Coordinates of C-alpha atoms in Angstrom, one line a residue:
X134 CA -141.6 21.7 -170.3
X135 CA -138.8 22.1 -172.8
X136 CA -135.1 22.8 -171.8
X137 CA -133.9 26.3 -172.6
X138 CA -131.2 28.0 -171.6
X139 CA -130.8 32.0 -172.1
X140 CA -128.4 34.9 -171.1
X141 CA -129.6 38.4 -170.6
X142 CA -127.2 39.4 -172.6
X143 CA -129.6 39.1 -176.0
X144 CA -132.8 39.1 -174.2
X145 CA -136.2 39.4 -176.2
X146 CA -137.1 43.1 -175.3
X147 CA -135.6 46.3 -173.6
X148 CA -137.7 49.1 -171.9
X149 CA -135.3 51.9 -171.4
X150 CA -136.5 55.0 -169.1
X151 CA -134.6 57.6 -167.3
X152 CA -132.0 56.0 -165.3
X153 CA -132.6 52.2 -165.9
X154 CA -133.8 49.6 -168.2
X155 CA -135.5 46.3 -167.6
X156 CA -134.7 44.0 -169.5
X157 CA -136.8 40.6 -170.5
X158 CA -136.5 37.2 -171.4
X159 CA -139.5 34.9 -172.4
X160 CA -138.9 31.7 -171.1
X161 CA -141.8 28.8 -171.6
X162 CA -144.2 30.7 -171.3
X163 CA -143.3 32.8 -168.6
X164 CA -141.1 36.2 -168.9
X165 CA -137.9 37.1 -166.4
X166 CA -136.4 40.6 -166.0
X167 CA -133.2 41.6 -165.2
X168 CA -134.0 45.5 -163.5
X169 CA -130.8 47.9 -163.9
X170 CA -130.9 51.1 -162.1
X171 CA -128.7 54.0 -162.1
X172 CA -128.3 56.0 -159.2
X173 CA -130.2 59.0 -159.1
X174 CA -133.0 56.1 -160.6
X175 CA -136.7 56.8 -158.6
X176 CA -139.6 54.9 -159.7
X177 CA -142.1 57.7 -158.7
X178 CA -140.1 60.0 -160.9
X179 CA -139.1 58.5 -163.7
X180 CA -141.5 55.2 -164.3
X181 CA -144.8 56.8 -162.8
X182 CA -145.3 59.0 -166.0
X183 CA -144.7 56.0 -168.1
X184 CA -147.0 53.8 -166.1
X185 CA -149.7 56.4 -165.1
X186 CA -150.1 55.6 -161.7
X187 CA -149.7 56.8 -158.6
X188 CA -147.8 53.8 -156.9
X189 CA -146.2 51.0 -158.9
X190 CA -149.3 48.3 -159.0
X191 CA -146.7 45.7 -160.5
X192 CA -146.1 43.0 -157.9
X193 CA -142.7 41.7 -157.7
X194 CA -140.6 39.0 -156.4
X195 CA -136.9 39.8 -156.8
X196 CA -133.4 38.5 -156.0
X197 CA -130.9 41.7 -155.2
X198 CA -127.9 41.2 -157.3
X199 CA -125.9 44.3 -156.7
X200 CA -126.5 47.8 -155.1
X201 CA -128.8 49.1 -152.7
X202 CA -132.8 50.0 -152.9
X203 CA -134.8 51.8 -150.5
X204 CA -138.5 50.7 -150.9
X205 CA -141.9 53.0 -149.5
X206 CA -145.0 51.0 -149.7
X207 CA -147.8 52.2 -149.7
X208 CA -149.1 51.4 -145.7
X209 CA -145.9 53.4 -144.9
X210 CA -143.8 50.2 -144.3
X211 CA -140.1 51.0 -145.7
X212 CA -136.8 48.8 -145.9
X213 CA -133.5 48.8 -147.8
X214 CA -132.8 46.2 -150.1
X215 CA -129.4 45.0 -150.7
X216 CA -127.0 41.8 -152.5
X217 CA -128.0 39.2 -151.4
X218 CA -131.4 39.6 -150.3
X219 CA -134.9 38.7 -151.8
X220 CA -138.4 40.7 -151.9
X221 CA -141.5 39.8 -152.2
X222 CA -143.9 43.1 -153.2
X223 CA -147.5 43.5 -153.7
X224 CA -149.1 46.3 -155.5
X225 CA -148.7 50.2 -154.4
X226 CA -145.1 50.8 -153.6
X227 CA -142.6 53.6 -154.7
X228 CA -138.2 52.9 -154.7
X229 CA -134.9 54.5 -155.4
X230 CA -131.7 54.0 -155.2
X231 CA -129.2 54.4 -152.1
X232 CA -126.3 55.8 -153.0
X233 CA -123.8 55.7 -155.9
X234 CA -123.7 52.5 -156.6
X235 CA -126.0 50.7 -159.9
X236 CA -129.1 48.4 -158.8
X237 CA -129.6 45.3 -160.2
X238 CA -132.8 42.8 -159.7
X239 CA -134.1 39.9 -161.2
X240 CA -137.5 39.9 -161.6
X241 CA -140.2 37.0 -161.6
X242 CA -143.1 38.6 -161.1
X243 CA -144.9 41.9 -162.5
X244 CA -141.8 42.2 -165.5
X245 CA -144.7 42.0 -168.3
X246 CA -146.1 45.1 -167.7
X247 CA -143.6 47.3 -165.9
X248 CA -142.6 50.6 -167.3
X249 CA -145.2 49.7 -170.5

């Protein structure tokens, strides 16, 4: 393993979509995405025509940096997420934001392919 150290302000690629962005660093060999959500943002509404699903299958582990996100799985289970606060997410789950305030996660897991 080599040192690196990156910001997220010049990361290597930027999806953009209706509401958000997620934005991705490659570090190693791994990738890291920084999730920014406007409010108004739902994933069912504007990422499911981009991804062609009818759930997001992208797993995800996330750390909450700021705002609040209400997450549907797909068993019915549903929770706010908020600062503070880490998730871990299998496949077959919708979100949106809560409220007026922007989202933003890190992402370790399931950045590669989401909202490709």
């Amino acid at each position: 393993m080599n040192t690196e150290h990156r910001d997220f302000a010049a990361p290597d690629e930027v999806r953009a979509f209706e509401y958000g962005r997620a934005e991705i660093l490659k570090v190693g060999d791994r990738e890291i995405g920084r999730l920014v959500l406007q409010p108004g943002w739902r994933w069912s509404e504007h990422v499911k025509p981009i991804a062609g699903t009818d759930w997001c299958l992208a797993p995800h582990f996330q750390y909450h940096v700021a705002g609040t996100i209400h997450i549907l799985m797909a068993d019915g289970t549903e929770f706010d997420a908020g600062p503070g606060q880490v998730t871990a997410l299998p496949s077959g789950h919708d979100a949106w934001v809560v409220g007026d305030e922007e989202v933003i996660l890190v992402d370790w897991w399931g950045v590669s392919d989401y909202a490709k």
